[in-house]
mmCIF file of C-alpha atoms in Angstrom:
data_model
loop_
_atom_site.group_PDB
_atom_site.id
_atom_site.type_symbol
_atom_site.label_atom_id
_atom_site.label_comp_id
_atom_site.label_asym_id
_atom_site.label_seq_id
_atom_site.Cartn_x
_atom_site.Cartn_y
_atom_site.Cartn_z
ATOM 1 C CA MET A 1 96.125 81.594 75.879
ATOM 2 C CA THR A 2 92.917 82.173 79.091
ATOM 3 C CA VAL A 3 93.167 82.782 82.334
ATOM 4 C CA THR A 4 91.719 81.028 84.895
ATOM 5 C CA ARG A 5 89.769 80.795 88.568
ATOM 6 C CA GLN A 6 92.285 79.087 89.308
ATOM 7 C CA ASP A 7 95.037 81.475 88.274
ATOM 8 C CA VAL A 8 93.495 84.144 89.741
ATOM 9 C CA GLN A 9 93.682 81.612 93.281
ATOM 10 C CA ALA A 10 97.523 80.951 92.432
ATOM 11 C CA ALA A 11 97.740 85.142 92.065
ATOM 12 C CA ALA A 12 96.240 85.849 95.407
ATOM 13 C CA GLN A 13 98.331 83.657 97.880
ATOM 14 C CA ARG A 14 101.723 84.707 95.385
ATOM 15 C CA ILE A 15 100.913 87.697 95.941
ATOM 16 C CA GLU A 16 99.708 87.817 99.399
ATOM 17 C CA GLY A 17 100.819 90.813 102.653
ATOM 18 C CA ARG A 18 102.296 92.716 98.837
ATOM 19 C CA VAL A 19 99.260 93.947 98.778
ATOM 20 C CA ARG A 20 96.399 95.847 100.651
ATOM 21 C CA ARG A 21 93.234 94.174 100.464
ATOM 22 C CA THR A 22 90.638 96.762 99.402
ATOM 23 C CA PRO A 23 87.371 98.213 101.096
ATOM 24 C CA LEU A 24 84.159 97.206 99.291
ATOM 25 C CA TRP A 25 82.139 100.470 100.411
ATOM 26 C CA ARG A 26 77.834 100.402 101.583
ATOM 27 C CA ALA A 27 77.264 103.017 98.841
ATOM 28 C CA SER A 28 73.657 102.583 98.955
ATOM 29 C CA ALA A 29 70.896 102.732 102.171
ATOM 30 C CA ASP A 30 69.211 99.177 100.865
ATOM 31 C CA ASP A 31 73.201 97.020 99.756
ATOM 32 C CA SER A 32 72.164 97.971 96.503
ATOM 33 C CA LEU A 33 76.078 99.553 95.862
ATOM 34 C CA ARG A 34 78.521 98.211 96.677
ATOM 35 C CA LEU A 35 82.892 100.698 95.929
ATOM 36 C CA LYS A 36 85.684 98.279 94.954
ATOM 37 C CA LEU A 37 87.964 100.711 96.400
ATOM 38 C CA GLU A 38 90.669 99.994 94.416
ATOM 39 C CA HIS A 39 92.158 103.356 94.029
ATOM 40 C CA LEU A 40 93.395 102.709 97.986
ATOM 41 C CA GLN A 41 95.873 99.735 96.999
ATOM 42 C CA HIS A 42 99.383 100.496 96.008
ATOM 43 C CA CYS A 43 100.665 103.580 94.353
ATOM 44 C CA GLY A 44 96.825 104.279 94.208
ATOM 45 C CA VAL A 45 95.621 101.609 91.009
ATOM 46 C CA PHE A 46 94.064 97.886 90.473
ATOM 47 C CA LYS A 47 97.661 97.279 89.007
ATOM 48 C CA THR A 48 100.080 96.899 91.400
ATOM 49 C CA ARG A 49 98.791 92.950 91.614
ATOM 50 C CA GLY A 50 98.983 91.758 88.534
ATOM 51 C CA ALA A 51 102.643 94.145 89.174
ATOM 52 C CA PHE A 52 102.796 91.801 92.018
ATOM 53 C CA ASN A 53 102.606 88.697 90.635
ATOM 54 C CA ARG A 54 104.518 88.077 87.026
ATOM 55 C CA GLN A 55 107.981 89.778 89.177
ATOM 56 C CA LEU A 56 107.212 87.547 91.806
ATOM 57 C CA ALA A 57 106.269 84.640 88.970
ATOM 58 C CA GLY A 58 109.409 85.134 87.674
ATOM 59 C CA VAL A 59 112.012 86.133 90.011
ATOM 60 C CA GLU A 60 109.749 82.580 91.333
ATOM 61 C CA ALA A 61 111.100 80.673 88.196
ATOM 62 C CA GLY A 62 114.630 82.004 87.627
ATOM 63 C CA GLU A 63 113.362 84.359 84.236
ATOM 64 C CA ILE A 64 114.230 88.079 85.862
ATOM 65 C CA THR A 65 118.657 89.144 85.537
ATOM 66 C CA GLU A 66 119.869 91.592 86.370
ATOM 67 C CA ALA A 67 118.521 93.276 83.782
ATOM 68 C CA GLY A 68 114.880 93.335 85.001
ATOM 69 C CA ILE A 69 111.671 94.310 83.377
ATOM 70 C CA ALA A 70 110.638 96.540 80.600
ATOM 71 C CA VAL A 71 107.001 98.035 80.104
ATOM 72 C CA ALA A 72 105.247 99.793 78.673
ATOM 73 C CA SER A 73 102.402 101.989 80.159
ATOM 74 C CA GLY A 74 100.877 104.191 79.616
ATOM 75 C CA GLY A 75 101.310 105.416 83.456
ATOM 76 C CA ASN A 76 99.149 102.967 85.853
ATOM 77 C CA ALA A 77 100.875 99.878 84.875
ATOM 78 C CA GLY A 78 104.457 101.861 84.672
ATOM 79 C CA LEU A 79 103.574 103.015 88.107
ATOM 80 C CA ALA A 80 102.678 99.394 89.823
ATOM 81 C CA GLN A 81 106.263 97.356 88.237
ATOM 82 C CA ALA A 82 108.094 100.599 88.852
ATOM 83 C CA PHE A 83 107.547 100.546 92.721
ATOM 84 C CA ALA A 84 107.141 95.745 92.806
ATOM 85 C CA ALA A 85 110.768 95.952 91.634
ATOM 86 C CA ARG A 86 111.578 98.033 93.909
ATOM 87 C CA GLU A 87 110.460 96.376 96.777
ATOM 88 C CA LEU A 88 111.372 93.791 95.656
ATOM 89 C CA GLY A 89 115.505 94.845 94.433
ATOM 90 C CA LEU A 90 114.593 94.766 90.265
ATOM 91 C CA ARG A 91 115.348 96.885 88.082
ATOM 92 C CA ALA A 92 112.838 98.664 85.582
ATOM 93 C CA THR A 93 112.484 100.805 82.567
ATOM 94 C CA VAL A 94 109.447 101.636 81.940
ATOM 95 C CA PHE A 95 108.708 102.931 78.431
ATOM 96 C CA VAL A 96 104.943 106.038 78.066
ATOM 97 C CA PRO A 97 104.375 107.860 75.501
ATOM 98 C CA GLU A 98 104.579 111.291 75.401
ATOM 99 C CA SER A 99 100.475 112.462 75.910
ATOM 100 C CA ALA A 100 101.167 109.805 79.359
ATOM 101 C CA PRO A 101 100.165 112.464 82.536
ATOM 102 C CA GLN A 102 104.090 114.158 84.330
ATOM 103 C CA VAL A 103 101.930 113.238 87.197
ATOM 104 C CA LYS A 104 101.890 109.856 87.134
ATOM 105 C CA VAL A 105 105.536 110.089 85.490
ATOM 106 C CA ASP A 106 107.014 112.232 87.974
ATOM 107 C CA ARG A 107 105.835 108.834 90.410
ATOM 108 C CA ILE A 108 107.599 106.349 88.141
ATOM 109 C CA ALA A 109 110.586 107.992 88.416
ATOM 110 C CA ALA A 110 110.386 108.458 92.966
ATOM 111 C CA TYR A 111 109.656 105.309 92.879
ATOM 112 C CA GLY A 112 113.467 104.401 90.895
ATOM 113 C CA ALA A 113 112.452 102.879 87.226
ATOM 114 C CA GLU A 114 114.016 104.195 84.630
ATOM 115 C CA VAL A 115 111.551 106.098 82.171
ATOM 116 C CA ARG A 116 111.780 106.630 78.117
ATOM 117 C CA ARG A 117 109.259 108.025 76.483
ATOM 118 C CA VAL A 118 108.609 107.045 72.920
ATOM 119 C CA GLY A 119 105.792 108.317 70.030
ATOM 120 C CA SER A 120 102.516 109.758 70.755
ATOM 121 C CA GLU A 121 100.541 106.705 72.236
ATOM 122 C CA PHE A 122 100.959 102.899 74.010
ATOM 123 C CA ALA A 123 101.864 101.300 70.649
ATOM 124 C CA GLU A 124 104.520 102.514 70.172
ATOM 125 C CA SER A 125 106.099 102.167 73.594
ATOM 126 C CA TYR A 126 105.106 98.845 73.205
ATOM 127 C CA ARG A 127 107.074 98.280 69.768
ATOM 128 C CA ALA A 128 110.242 99.571 72.199
ATOM 129 C CA SER A 129 109.665 97.848 75.599
ATOM 130 C CA VAL A 130 110.148 95.071 73.025
ATOM 131 C CA ASP A 131 113.129 96.504 71.647
ATOM 132 C CA PHE A 132 113.947 96.732 74.960
ATOM 133 C CA ALA A 133 113.893 93.379 76.279
ATOM 134 C CA GLU A 134 115.219 92.278 73.677
ATOM 135 C CA GLN A 135 118.155 93.263 73.685
ATOM 136 C CA SER A 136 119.293 94.121 76.609
ATOM 137 C CA GLY A 137 117.877 90.948 78.280
ATOM 138 C CA ALA A 138 115.082 92.600 80.033
ATOM 139 C CA VAL A 139 111.555 90.503 81.278
ATOM 140 C CA LEU A 140 108.623 91.879 79.568
ATOM 141 C CA ALA A 141 105.888 92.747 81.280
ATOM 142 C CA HIS A 142 102.740 93.381 79.855
ATOM 143 C CA ALA A 143 100.862 96.031 80.915
ATOM 144 C CA TYR A 144 97.522 94.263 80.801
ATOM 145 C CA ASP A 145 97.389 90.579 78.148
ATOM 146 C CA GLN A 146 100.282 88.437 79.940
ATOM 147 C CA VAL A 147 98.179 85.647 82.217
ATOM 148 C CA GLU A 148 101.120 86.501 85.838
ATOM 149 C CA VAL A 149 99.201 90.422 85.287
ATOM 150 C CA ALA A 150 95.548 90.021 84.566
ATOM 151 C CA ALA A 151 95.069 86.826 86.879
ATOM 152 C CA GLY A 152 96.591 89.392 89.826
ATOM 153 C CA ALA A 153 94.113 91.755 88.338
ATOM 154 C CA GLY A 154 91.705 88.665 89.172
ATOM 155 C CA THR A 155 91.907 89.051 93.089
ATOM 156 C CA LEU A 156 89.836 92.022 93.314
ATOM 157 C CA ALA A 157 86.994 90.047 92.066
ATOM 158 C CA GLU A 158 88.066 86.827 94.184
ATOM 159 C CA GLU A 159 87.811 89.457 97.356
ATOM 160 C CA ILE A 160 84.690 91.365 96.506
ATOM 161 C CA LEU A 161 83.196 87.809 96.428
ATOM 162 C CA GLU A 162 84.571 86.550 99.555
ATOM 163 C CA ASP A 163 83.304 89.577 101.215
ATOM 164 C CA GLU A 164 79.910 89.631 99.850
ATOM 165 C CA PRO A 165 79.219 86.192 97.773
ATOM 166 C CA SER A 166 75.436 88.046 96.808
ATOM 167 C CA ILE A 167 77.026 90.523 94.896
ATOM 168 C CA ASP A 168 75.086 89.316 91.441
ATOM 169 C CA THR A 169 76.396 91.813 89.726
ATOM 170 C CA ILE A 170 80.855 93.480 89.156
ATOM 171 C CA ILE A 171 81.084 96.681 87.099
ATOM 172 C CA VAL A 172 85.080 97.224 85.419
ATOM 173 C CA ALA A 173 85.932 99.804 82.820
ATOM 174 C CA VAL A 174 88.220 97.538 79.778
ATOM 175 C CA GLY A 175 91.984 98.930 78.443
ATOM 176 C CA GLY A 176 93.002 96.246 76.306
ATOM 177 C CA GLY A 177 91.086 94.409 78.920
ATOM 178 C CA GLY A 178 93.640 93.133 81.911
ATOM 179 C CA LEU A 179 90.930 93.470 84.328
ATOM 180 C CA PHE A 180 88.402 92.377 82.520
ATOM 181 C CA ALA A 181 89.664 89.823 82.216
ATOM 182 C CA GLY A 182 90.632 88.580 85.520
ATOM 183 C CA VAL A 183 87.274 89.131 87.273
ATOM 184 C CA ALA A 184 85.995 87.486 84.939
ATOM 185 C CA ALA A 185 87.383 84.416 85.474
ATOM 186 C CA SER A 186 88.008 84.723 88.942
ATOM 187 C CA ALA A 187 83.479 85.435 88.269
ATOM 188 C CA LEU A 188 82.585 82.668 85.828
ATOM 189 C CA GLY A 189 80.206 81.070 86.565
ATOM 190 C CA ARG A 190 79.640 82.959 90.301
ATOM 191 C CA ALA A 191 78.563 86.781 88.957
ATOM 192 C CA ARG A 192 77.956 88.812 85.429
ATOM 193 C CA VAL A 193 80.833 91.140 84.638
ATOM 194 C CA VAL A 194 79.383 95.091 83.231
ATOM 195 C CA ALA A 195 82.105 96.087 80.725
ATOM 196 C CA VAL A 196 82.350 100.005 80.156
ATOM 197 C CA GLU A 197 84.252 101.529 77.417
ATOM 198 C CA PRO A 198 84.979 105.220 76.407
ATOM 199 C CA GLU A 199 83.158 105.900 73.272
ATOM 200 C CA ARG A 200 86.489 106.796 71.905
ATOM 201 C CA CYS A 201 88.793 103.730 73.141
ATOM 202 C CA PRO A 202 86.238 101.017 72.425
ATOM 203 C CA THR A 203 88.681 97.962 71.822
ATOM 204 C CA LEU A 204 86.133 95.296 73.201
ATOM 205 C CA HIS A 205 82.936 96.654 71.511
ATOM 206 C CA ARG A 206 84.928 96.222 68.097
ATOM 207 C CA ALA A 207 86.469 93.401 68.812
ATOM 208 C CA MET A 208 82.755 91.803 69.251
ATOM 209 C CA GLU A 209 81.598 93.349 66.145
ATOM 210 C CA ALA A 210 84.916 91.646 64.847
ATOM 211 C CA GLY A 211 84.755 88.321 65.894
ATOM 212 C CA GLY A 212 88.592 89.024 67.316
ATOM 213 C CA PRO A 213 90.656 91.638 68.901
ATOM 214 C CA ILE A 214 91.363 94.829 65.940
ATOM 215 C CA ASP A 215 92.794 97.594 65.718
ATOM 216 C CA VAL A 216 90.840 101.062 67.196
ATOM 217 C CA SER A 217 91.543 104.240 67.422
ATOM 218 C CA VAL A 218 91.298 106.284 70.337
ATOM 219 C CA SER A 219 91.697 109.173 71.906
ATOM 220 C CA GLY A 220 89.601 111.039 75.094
ATOM 221 C CA VAL A 221 89.308 112.305 78.541
ATOM 222 C CA ALA A 222 90.391 108.434 79.493
ATOM 223 C CA ALA A 223 93.122 107.033 77.085
ATOM 224 C CA ASP A 224 95.229 107.895 78.891
ATOM 225 C CA SER A 225 94.745 104.890 81.127
ATOM 226 C CA LEU A 226 92.207 102.986 78.946
ATOM 227 C CA GLY A 227 93.759 104.358 75.570
ATOM 228 C CA ALA A 228 95.227 100.608 74.271
ATOM 229 C CA ARG A 229 94.367 100.740 70.578
ATOM 230 C CA ARG A 230 93.317 96.776 70.907
ATOM 231 C CA LEU A 231 91.977 94.047 72.967
ATOM 232 C CA GLY A 232 93.961 92.416 74.165
ATOM 233 C CA ASP A 233 93.687 88.104 73.989
ATOM 234 C CA LEU A 234 92.634 86.583 77.382
ATOM 235 C CA ALA A 235 90.063 89.073 77.468
ATOM 236 C CA PHE A 236 88.452 88.129 74.205
ATOM 237 C CA ALA A 237 88.801 84.374 75.389
ATOM 238 C CA ALA A 238 87.310 86.241 78.824
ATOM 239 C CA VAL A 239 84.725 87.432 75.913
ATOM 240 C CA GLU A 240 83.967 83.696 74.445
ATOM 241 C CA ALA A 241 84.369 82.259 77.883
ATOM 242 C CA GLU A 242 81.021 83.765 78.309
ATOM 243 C CA ALA A 243 80.476 87.496 76.902
ATOM 244 C CA PRO A 244 79.615 90.565 78.764
ATOM 245 C CA VAL A 245 77.595 93.446 78.906
ATOM 246 C CA PRO A 246 79.477 95.357 77.633
ATOM 247 C CA VAL A 247 78.127 99.102 78.385
ATOM 248 C CA LEU A 248 80.178 102.583 75.971
ATOM 249 C CA VAL A 249 80.102 106.092 77.883
ATOM 250 C CA THR A 250 80.731 109.069 76.584
ATOM 251 C CA ASP A 251 83.628 111.621 77.521
ATOM 252 C CA ASP A 252 80.950 113.705 79.237
ATOM 253 C CA GLU A 253 79.543 111.477 80.693
ATOM 254 C CA ILE A 254 82.972 110.204 81.959
ATOM 255 C CA VAL A 255 84.011 113.386 83.945
ATOM 256 C CA ALA A 256 79.880 113.878 85.547
ATOM 257 C CA ALA A 257 80.796 110.264 87.326
ATOM 258 C CA ARG A 258 84.172 111.259 88.735
ATOM 259 C CA THR A 259 82.312 114.555 89.726
ATOM 260 C CA ALA A 260 80.393 112.628 91.237
ATOM 261 C CA LEU A 261 82.610 110.524 92.752
ATOM 262 C CA TRP A 262 83.136 112.582 94.975
ATOM 263 C CA ASP A 263 80.623 114.847 95.280
ATOM 264 C CA GLU A 264 79.028 112.251 96.853
ATOM 265 C CA PHE A 265 81.625 109.734 98.362
ATOM 266 C CA ARG A 266 84.506 111.120 98.446
ATOM 267 C CA VAL A 267 86.576 109.303 96.763
ATOM 268 C CA PRO A 268 89.198 110.868 94.527
ATOM 269 C CA SER A 269 89.007 108.605 90.544
ATOM 270 C CA GLU A 270 90.777 109.289 87.688
ATOM 271 C CA HIS A 271 88.507 109.870 84.808
ATOM 272 C CA GLY A 272 89.573 106.238 83.646
ATOM 273 C CA ALA A 273 88.875 104.495 87.085
ATOM 274 C CA ALA A 274 85.348 106.981 86.581
ATOM 275 C CA ALA A 275 84.399 105.184 83.553
ATOM 276 C CA ALA A 276 83.166 101.690 85.413
ATOM 277 C CA TYR A 277 80.783 104.404 87.875
ATOM 278 C CA ALA A 278 79.180 106.570 84.398
ATOM 279 C CA ALA A 279 77.034 103.302 83.803
ATOM 280 C CA LEU A 280 75.415 103.546 86.344
ATOM 281 C CA HIS A 281 75.477 107.350 86.658
ATOM 282 C CA SER A 282 74.408 107.867 83.525
ATOM 283 C CA GLY A 283 71.731 106.041 83.159
ATOM 284 C CA ARG A 284 73.675 103.600 80.883
ATOM 285 C CA TYR A 285 73.247 100.431 83.230
ATOM 286 C CA VAL A 286 70.116 100.055 84.955
ATOM 287 C CA PRO A 287 70.163 97.869 87.905
ATOM 288 C CA GLN A 288 67.417 94.898 87.980
ATOM 289 C CA SER A 289 65.219 95.308 90.679
ATOM 290 C CA GLY A 290 66.809 93.404 93.905
ATOM 291 C CA GLU A 291 70.420 93.161 92.028
ATOM 292 C CA ARG A 292 73.629 93.888 93.599
ATOM 293 C CA VAL A 293 75.835 95.358 92.226
ATOM 294 C CA ALA A 294 79.710 96.251 92.588
ATOM 295 C CA VAL A 295 81.662 99.192 90.890
ATOM 296 C CA VAL A 296 85.957 98.634 90.732
ATOM 297 C CA VAL A 297 86.515 102.907 91.162
ATOM 298 C CA CYS A 298 90.091 101.583 89.983
ATOM 299 C CA GLY A 299 92.908 104.395 90.457
ATOM 300 C CA ALA A 300 93.939 108.187 92.249
ATOM 301 C CA ASN A 301 96.731 108.909 90.079
ATOM 302 C CA THR A 302 94.943 112.670 89.118
ATOM 303 C CA ASP A 303 95.148 115.968 90.273
ATOM 304 C CA ALA A 304 93.401 116.479 93.374
ATOM 305 C CA ALA A 305 92.978 120.390 92.504
ATOM 306 C CA THR A 306 90.709 119.629 89.212
ATOM 307 C CA LEU A 307 87.815 117.096 91.879
ATOM 308 C CA ALA A 308 88.341 120.632 93.824
ATOM 309 C CA SER A 309 88.511 122.927 91.606
ATOM 310 C CA ARG A 310 85.270 121.473 89.452
ATOM 311 C CA SER A 311 83.750 120.925 93.095
ATOM 312 C CA ALA A 312 83.601 124.376 93.862
ATOM 313 C CA SER A 313 81.634 125.350 91.185
#
């Protein structure tokens, strides 16, 4: 199972008019750094792209019934699927772990979805969503390891390379790997991909070491959005097609990058969304002379008061 650029291009056509084309913002005087401001997407997160693509494809195929869709999520995928379902007039049931931030849970419910808290982490919520889908007839929408979902996410890379074809490198954060898989499919042969993970959620690193996805322990400041216990098969297929530059960052480096995004650019981000920028800010990834880099800032579902208080201090 793989994601291709053709899948990404088909997704771009399918979701056109449903999602925002987010800015590719020049962040350095020498034009060597650009930020893909995906935090400005509907729901404040890139996952809205994949949610619309998954649901629209299901509607086209006659797959989705009155039972609607079911999804497990640490928060952001649930937000996106709930929003897309509301816009398309579909029912959504979202399973979240007990650790899911309340700000995300409240927004999911506000979009009209039924929210069920199950388990302490994503893996337990996912098992509950699979059981529910089998019993109810709802269609399962995976948070990251589904071709339609990953291809939808990859449409942001299409936009990056359309807006600035000279970009050499796209830096993305990795949890379960749906965004990475989609971006890698879009960028294959056109730009390298740097895949950034928190040290305490190293699914891609462990998969690369083991020769395939394996379960890992996950924790830390970014676990709510990057805390999948296992890298998806689509992401590992992308690794096999063309290995990314893997980078690990610490929780302290993620926190510092989140603060820097706000202090330097007034870009609000949740911790998982700041992980990609942390690779640059910490010096864990140092671009070569003349290398042109795009960093995906992919989520803004956070408490802005924590940014203001940290900045003021």
